[in-house]
Structure formats: C-alpha cells, structure tokens
Amino acid sequence: GRMTIQLRGRDDVTLDAGEFFVVPRGVEHRPVAEQEWQILLLEPAGVVNTGEATDSDLTAQDEWI
C-alpha cells in the first residue's frame, strides 16, 4: 500500500511500506491512505496528538514501549 502525509503549506509526502518521514516540528499534517495501514508513531513525551486539546476523549494517553 501507499500512504500520503499532507503538510500545510508544503508538498505532500508519499510513503510506501518500510519507508518513514519525520514531520518538521510545528508543521500541521494529516496522514491519508486509501486502505487501512498500520504505522509506528514516535513522538516526544508530553506531545498532545489532537491539536491543542487537553481534555478530549480523542486525546490518546502516552504509551511507553
């Protein structure tokens, strides 16, 4: 499969299986795929992954591997 990361104000980035991309700090982004994908997301501790939300049912809790 293939996945696209849409970046606000920049060109989209298309990824194939096994590839990775580092989203620049502070760049608003949205992953898009036609088929279901499984990804590994790495972020610094304390990053809120739903915009600036602090008390949302959509905000994921930190999970340490």
mmCIF file of N, CA and C in Angstrom, residues 5-46:
data_model
loop_
_atom_site.group_PDB
_atom_site.id
_atom_site.type_symbol
_atom_site.label_atom_id
_atom_site.label_comp_id
_atom_site.label_asym_id
_atom_site.label_seq_id
_atom_site.Cartn_x
_atom_site.Cartn_y
_atom_site.Cartn_z
ATOM 1 N N ILE A 5 1.192 11.848 3.421
ATOM 2 C CA ILE A 5 1.129 12.789 4.532
ATOM 3 C C ILE A 5 0.964 14.175 3.920
ATOM 4 N N GLN A 6 -0.183 14.768 4.176
ATOM 5 C CA GLN A 6 -0.453 16.110 3.681
ATOM 6 C C GLN A 6 0.097 17.101 4.705
ATOM 7 N N LEU A 7 0.889 18.040 4.231
ATOM 8 C CA LEU A 7 1.531 19.030 5.094
ATOM 9 C C LEU A 7 1.018 20.421 4.730
ATOM 10 N N ARG A 8 0.552 21.160 5.726
ATOM 11 C CA ARG A 8 0.029 22.508 5.446
ATOM 12 C C ARG A 8 1.145 23.404 4.932
ATOM 13 N N GLY A 9 0.921 23.993 3.754
ATOM 14 C CA GLY A 9 1.870 24.937 3.188
ATOM 15 C C GLY A 9 3.082 24.304 2.525
ATOM 16 N N ARG A 10 3.087 22.984 2.374
ATOM 17 C CA ARG A 10 4.219 22.279 1.756
ATOM 18 C C ARG A 10 3.693 21.190 0.839
ATOM 19 N N ASP A 11 4.591 20.612 0.037
ATOM 20 C CA ASP A 11 4.205 19.499 -0.831
ATOM 21 C C ASP A 11 3.879 18.264 0.005
ATOM 22 N N ASP A 12 2.915 17.462 -0.492
ATOM 23 C CA ASP A 12 2.583 16.201 0.163
ATOM 24 C C ASP A 12 3.765 15.240 0.066
ATOM 25 N N VAL A 13 3.843 14.306 1.019
ATOM 26 C CA VAL A 13 4.885 13.276 1.035
ATOM 27 C C VAL A 13 4.187 11.929 0.903
ATOM 28 N N THR A 14 4.603 11.117 -0.070
ATOM 29 C CA THR A 14 4.020 9.795 -0.274
ATOM 30 C C THR A 14 4.999 8.734 0.207
ATOM 31 N N LEU A 15 4.484 7.789 1.015
ATOM 32 C CA LEU A 15 5.310 6.742 1.596
ATOM 33 C C LEU A 15 4.828 5.366 1.154
ATOM 34 N N ASP A 16 5.776 4.494 0.852
ATOM 35 C CA ASP A 16 5.489 3.086 0.595
ATOM 36 C C ASP A 16 5.855 2.297 1.845
ATOM 37 N N ALA A 17 5.433 1.035 1.899
ATOM 38 C CA ALA A 17 5.738 0.175 3.048
ATOM 39 C C ALA A 17 7.240 0.184 3.330
ATOM 40 N N GLY A 18 7.600 0.291 4.600
ATOM 41 C CA GLY A 18 9.000 0.264 5.003
ATOM 42 C C GLY A 18 9.688 1.619 5.005
ATOM 43 N N GLU A 19 9.028 2.661 4.503
ATOM 44 C CA GLU A 19 9.626 3.994 4.485
ATOM 45 C C GLU A 19 9.150 4.793 5.692
ATOM 46 N N PHE A 20 9.894 5.855 6.009
ATOM 47 C CA PHE A 20 9.462 6.734 7.090
ATOM 48 C C PHE A 20 9.736 8.177 6.733
ATOM 49 N N PHE A 21 9.096 9.067 7.467
ATOM 50 C CA PHE A 21 9.234 10.503 7.241
ATOM 51 C C PHE A 21 9.138 11.197 8.589
ATOM 52 N N VAL A 22 9.987 12.179 8.807
ATOM 53 C CA VAL A 22 9.948 12.981 10.026
ATOM 54 C C VAL A 22 9.226 14.286 9.696
ATOM 55 N N VAL A 23 8.089 14.505 10.343
ATOM 56 C CA VAL A 23 7.344 15.748 10.134
ATOM 57 C C VAL A 23 8.068 16.852 10.897
ATOM 58 N N PRO A 24 8.410 17.939 10.207
ATOM 59 C CA PRO A 24 9.107 19.032 10.896
ATOM 60 C C PRO A 24 8.282 19.578 12.070
ATOM 61 N N ARG A 25 8.958 19.929 13.138
ATOM 62 C CA ARG A 25 8.287 20.450 14.328
ATOM 63 C C ARG A 25 7.402 21.640 13.968
ATOM 64 N N GLY A 26 6.184 21.609 14.475
ATOM 65 C CA GLY A 26 5.266 22.721 14.293
ATOM 66 C C GLY A 26 4.505 22.720 12.977
ATOM 67 N N VAL A 27 4.739 21.745 12.104
ATOM 68 C CA VAL A 27 4.041 21.704 10.816
ATOM 69 C C VAL A 27 2.756 20.894 10.970
ATOM 70 N N GLU A 28 1.628 21.523 10.673
ATOM 71 C CA GLU A 28 0.351 20.827 10.728
ATOM 72 C C GLU A 28 0.322 19.776 9.625
ATOM 73 N N HIS A 29 -0.126 18.565 9.955
ATOM 74 C CA HIS A 29 -0.087 17.470 8.991
ATOM 75 C C HIS A 29 -1.283 16.537 9.170
ATOM 76 N N ARG A 30 -1.538 15.763 8.103
ATOM 77 C CA ARG A 30 -2.646 14.816 8.122
ATOM 78 C C ARG A 30 -2.270 13.596 7.289
ATOM 79 N N PRO A 31 -2.215 12.411 7.909
ATOM 80 C CA PRO A 31 -1.955 11.191 7.146
ATOM 81 C C PRO A 31 -3.225 10.729 6.436
ATOM 82 N N VAL A 32 -3.082 10.296 5.185
ATOM 83 C CA VAL A 32 -4.217 9.853 4.380
ATOM 84 C C VAL A 32 -3.827 8.568 3.655
ATOM 85 N N ALA A 33 -4.731 7.580 3.669
ATOM 86 C CA ALA A 33 -4.477 6.334 2.945
ATOM 87 C C ALA A 33 -5.798 5.794 2.412
ATOM 88 N N GLU A 34 -5.748 5.198 1.227
ATOM 89 C CA GLU A 34 -6.958 4.612 0.643
ATOM 90 C C GLU A 34 -7.310 3.295 1.316
ATOM 91 N N GLN A 35 -6.300 2.586 1.813
ATOM 92 C CA GLN A 35 -6.517 1.330 2.508
ATOM 93 C C GLN A 35 -6.034 1.482 3.944
ATOM 94 N N GLU A 36 -6.496 0.590 4.822
ATOM 95 C CA GLU A 36 -6.061 0.632 6.215
ATOM 96 C C GLU A 36 -4.563 0.357 6.314
ATOM 97 N N TRP A 37 -3.882 1.119 7.158
ATOM 98 C CA TRP A 37 -2.440 0.983 7.369
ATOM 99 C C TRP A 37 -2.162 0.773 8.835
ATOM 100 N N GLN A 38 -1.055 0.150 9.132
ATOM 101 C CA GLN A 38 -0.546 0.094 10.493
ATOM 102 C C GLN A 38 0.764 0.872 10.486
ATOM 103 N N ILE A 39 0.897 1.798 11.435
ATOM 104 C CA ILE A 39 2.102 2.628 11.472
ATOM 105 C C ILE A 39 2.668 2.648 12.892
ATOM 106 N N LEU A 40 3.915 2.991 12.989
ATOM 107 C CA LEU A 40 4.571 3.205 14.277
ATOM 108 C C LEU A 40 4.800 4.702 14.399
ATOM 109 N N LEU A 41 4.222 5.292 15.421
ATOM 110 C CA LEU A 41 4.330 6.731 15.631
ATOM 111 C C LEU A 41 5.256 6.992 16.801
ATOM 112 N N LEU A 42 6.280 7.786 16.574
ATOM 113 C CA LEU A 42 7.228 8.150 17.626
ATOM 114 C C LEU A 42 7.121 9.652 17.867
ATOM 115 N N GLU A 43 6.870 10.027 19.113
ATOM 116 C CA GLU A 43 6.781 11.435 19.476
ATOM 117 C C GLU A 43 7.452 11.639 20.830
ATOM 118 N N PRO A 44 7.918 12.846 21.089
ATOM 119 C CA PRO A 44 8.471 13.135 22.417
ATOM 120 C C PRO A 44 7.375 13.002 23.486
ATOM 121 N N ALA A 45 7.758 12.633 24.702
ATOM 122 C CA ALA A 45 6.809 12.533 25.808
ATOM 123 C C ALA A 45 6.102 13.871 25.991
ATOM 124 N N GLY A 46 4.805 13.812 26.267
ATOM 125 C CA GLY A 46 4.042 15.028 26.535
ATOM 126 C C GLY A 46 3.398 15.655 25.320
#
